[in-house]
């Protein structure tokens, strides 16, 4: 845990600005109502959460609320929410709208990378298509509880496939289309998925993403997959393997649009989503149905203050939790109009994102700080070319937002009219847990502000005591919430170890945080060996093990370095096997090896061949030193007296290579 002090000091060096959210008596009333709700949610969580269950549809409404046991000593960590309730997530997301006043309302607007490629689905059309797809899955033998892997570009079929799984009670596991064949294979095998839904190809920045080719490679060693359903998303030809592979359009064309929703217990699994941790392979975060859906809908409505006529665009891919909760389940449960864009945000020019906001009259825009910084780097002219007057609410998620990017987003995109919701949460939390609320809180650039209803946060020192004001520590949550992950797929012990042992009987998030003098929270970034590259979680251990798997590599260490656009990037230090020569060609091979083992997002920005790595006498790699060297902070190497061989540092200082890009 070495990230806390320096990061804290850095943020505090900025003078904290405040952007008041309205004043006057109306604001006073809103504030009072808000405070009363916060108090009620904490004083009587059972009543609060049971009442919130009414925002979704039930086949049998629950009488039980949130129950839990957090006992680290006895190694019992368990949660249930609405345990006697029966529902199917898709009736809340589809049928109640399709059968009611929103039947002709647009559910999805899909924008392809070509401007002319636009598809729209009303709620009725979406329900019908989901039912067709659900019937196909049944015909292929899928049953309640089966796992189905989804490896698709950001096209409507990605949402349709997820909801089709939910319709029949199958557990979806979506794998981001940017992950490699090997990553896909690992996830399929861990989840023991029976069916894979993919596409012939995707498109990004004018290039073809050969998903089916990668899927074929993954399936060479994925014995549980019996069927592959392939969406024809582009005109690119791909080989089809009979009888395993089927074209989606062939299967769905004659299917009925009626598929009765499978009755699910609120605690039945809805999905598994793999995410990187500080050790080993990615973990399958398991979310169940009732509590997750209620909290997704509640947070989406309240954080963005959703209105009936909003056009809502969350730029996340459905391969990430933000896509699950705030592209699919939250907005569709709320009957919103959701925009999907398959393509590069700056393709064919840096105005593309704003062009889409203008064309589709987007009102609520939710993205990641990395995208804001990227778009900001192209200057103010691009947004000024487009009419952004429909925007009324902005949001960001995934990493700390630096105040400069916040101000640009606020001034240039939101024209000082649109509040920015800096929302903190994680794959494991299922939904937003810390965020300002529009019209309630004064906004502060860089602060996620306050815990959401029913959420209680504590910032703890390594000895478990509570940090004082402006003192950095570990962000912990001291009571559960309906959408908390129930376990890691197939590894409950790891679940307990990862989140409930650093600080017994509370949930430790893995992030640094401090509270300012107003009681507002500032997230400082990861404290563990997880790096946040462009808002994506990457475990250093995963990249290190990919490198060490290469025949030429003896040892590897990955450390985070600052990056002006991505927030953080990876720097690799590698020692080679005896007799192997370090060449520029080998460096390229190793970078390519990481790309094929994990995916492009995990490729280090720099790779240094080192004769040895700095280690303590007990053999532990001193990453702090590597990080200082990688960032060029050579005056800031700190204490090197515990090194087994201090001479290693001098050698490394001479060797440090420039970044690849
Ligand atoms: C980081 C994404 C600062 C944090 C929803 C967390 C943030 C990790 C914020 C989870 C924020 C997310 N400010 N940091 N507003 N939101 N993070 O699981 O380090 O992909 O632990 O979920 O992203 O990443 P994940």
PDB file of C-alpha atoms and ligand atoms in Angstrom, residues 275 320-322 366 396-401 422-428 434 448 509-511 523-526 532 535-537, ligand 1:
ATOM      1  CA  UNK A 275     -12.481  -8.724 -13.507  1.00  0.00           C
ATOM      2  CA  UNK A 320     -17.635  -4.067 -18.503  1.00  0.00           C
ATOM      3  CA  UNK A 321     -19.800  -3.696 -15.427  1.00  0.00           C
ATOM      4  CA  UNK A 322     -20.685  -0.125 -16.410  1.00  0.00           C
ATOM      5  CA  UNK A 366     -21.907   9.168 -18.968  1.00  0.00           C
ATOM      6  CA  UNK A 396     -17.940   9.962 -15.244  1.00  0.00           C
ATOM      7  CA  UNK A 397     -16.687   6.684 -13.825  1.00  0.00           C
ATOM      8  CA  UNK A 398     -13.757   4.326 -13.761  1.00  0.00           C
ATOM      9  CA  UNK A 399     -10.851   6.314 -12.347  1.00  0.00           C
ATOM     10  CA  UNK A 400     -10.205   9.538 -10.489  1.00  0.00           C
ATOM     11  CA  UNK A 401     -10.953  12.562 -12.677  1.00  0.00           C
ATOM     12  CA  UNK A 422     -18.424  11.645 -10.546  1.00  0.00           C
ATOM     13  CA  UNK A 423     -19.572   8.160  -9.642  1.00  0.00           C
ATOM     14  CA  UNK A 424     -17.441   5.690  -7.705  1.00  0.00           C
ATOM     15  CA  UNK A 425     -18.187   1.994  -7.779  1.00  0.00           C
ATOM     16  CA  UNK A 426     -16.774  -1.370  -8.879  1.00  0.00           C
ATOM     17  CA  UNK A 427     -17.633  -4.579 -10.697  1.00  0.00           C
ATOM     18  CA  UNK A 428     -18.129  -6.092  -7.247  1.00  0.00           C
ATOM     19  CA  UNK A 434     -20.589   7.091  -4.050  1.00  0.00           C
ATOM     20  CA  UNK A 448     -17.096  11.650  -5.792  1.00  0.00           C
ATOM     21  CA  UNK A 509     -12.666  -1.889  -1.762  1.00  0.00           C
ATOM     22  CA  UNK A 510      -8.967  -1.783  -2.643  1.00  0.00           C
ATOM     23  CA  UNK A 511      -9.018   1.975  -3.236  1.00  0.00           C
ATOM     24  CA  UNK A 523     -10.909   8.592  -4.274  1.00  0.00           C
ATOM     25  CA  UNK A 524      -7.147   8.267  -4.676  1.00  0.00           C
ATOM     26  CA  UNK A 525      -6.813   5.179  -6.872  1.00  0.00           C
ATOM     27  CA  UNK A 526      -5.944   1.553  -6.217  1.00  0.00           C
ATOM     28  CA  UNK A 532      -6.328   1.421 -13.845  1.00  0.00           C
ATOM     29  CA  UNK A 535     -10.477   3.163 -16.752  1.00  0.00           C
ATOM     30  CA  UNK A 536      -9.879  -0.574 -17.202  1.00  0.00           C
ATOM     31  CA  UNK A 537      -8.681  -2.740 -14.359  1.00  0.00           C
TER      32      UNK A 537
HETATM   33  C1  LIG B   1     -11.863   2.905 -10.015  1.00  0.00           C
HETATM   34  C2  LIG B   1     -15.896   0.357 -12.735  1.00  0.00           C
HETATM   35  C3  LIG B   1     -12.051   7.159  -8.847  1.00  0.00           C
HETATM   36  C4  LIG B   1     -11.528   2.416  -8.631  1.00  0.00           C
HETATM   37  C5  LIG B   1     -17.272   0.880 -12.351  1.00  0.00           C
HETATM   38  C6  LIG B   1     -12.336   1.141  -8.514  1.00  0.00           C
HETATM   39  C7  LIG B   1     -12.876   5.161  -9.634  1.00  0.00           C
HETATM   40  C8  LIG B   1     -12.215   0.593  -9.906  1.00  0.00           C
HETATM   41  C9  LIG B   1     -14.136   5.762  -9.853  1.00  0.00           C
HETATM   42  C10 LIG B   1     -13.340  -0.329 -10.267  1.00  0.00           C
HETATM   43  C11 LIG B   1     -14.285   7.153  -9.544  1.00  0.00           C
HETATM   44  C12 LIG B   1     -14.236   3.654 -10.401  1.00  0.00           C
HETATM   45  N1  LIG B   1     -13.219   7.801  -9.044  1.00  0.00           N
HETATM   46  N2  LIG B   1     -11.851   5.868  -9.128  1.00  0.00           N
HETATM   47  N3  LIG B   1     -15.404   7.822  -9.758  1.00  0.00           N
HETATM   48  N4  LIG B   1     -14.950   4.798 -10.334  1.00  0.00           N
HETATM   49  N5  LIG B   1     -12.974   3.872 -10.002  1.00  0.00           N
HETATM   50  O1  LIG B   1     -14.511  -2.853 -11.421  1.00  0.00           O
HETATM   51  O2  LIG B   1     -10.157   2.162  -8.559  1.00  0.00           O
HETATM   52  O3  LIG B   1     -13.981  -1.813 -13.663  1.00  0.00           O
HETATM   53  O4  LIG B   1     -11.830   0.252  -7.549  1.00  0.00           O
HETATM   54  O5  LIG B   1     -15.688  -0.857 -12.111  1.00  0.00           O
HETATM   55  O6  LIG B   1     -12.236   1.748 -10.747  1.00  0.00           O
HETATM   56  O7  LIG B   1     -13.243  -0.724 -11.608  1.00  0.00           O
HETATM   57  P1  LIG B   1     -14.345  -1.643 -12.263  1.00  0.00           P
END
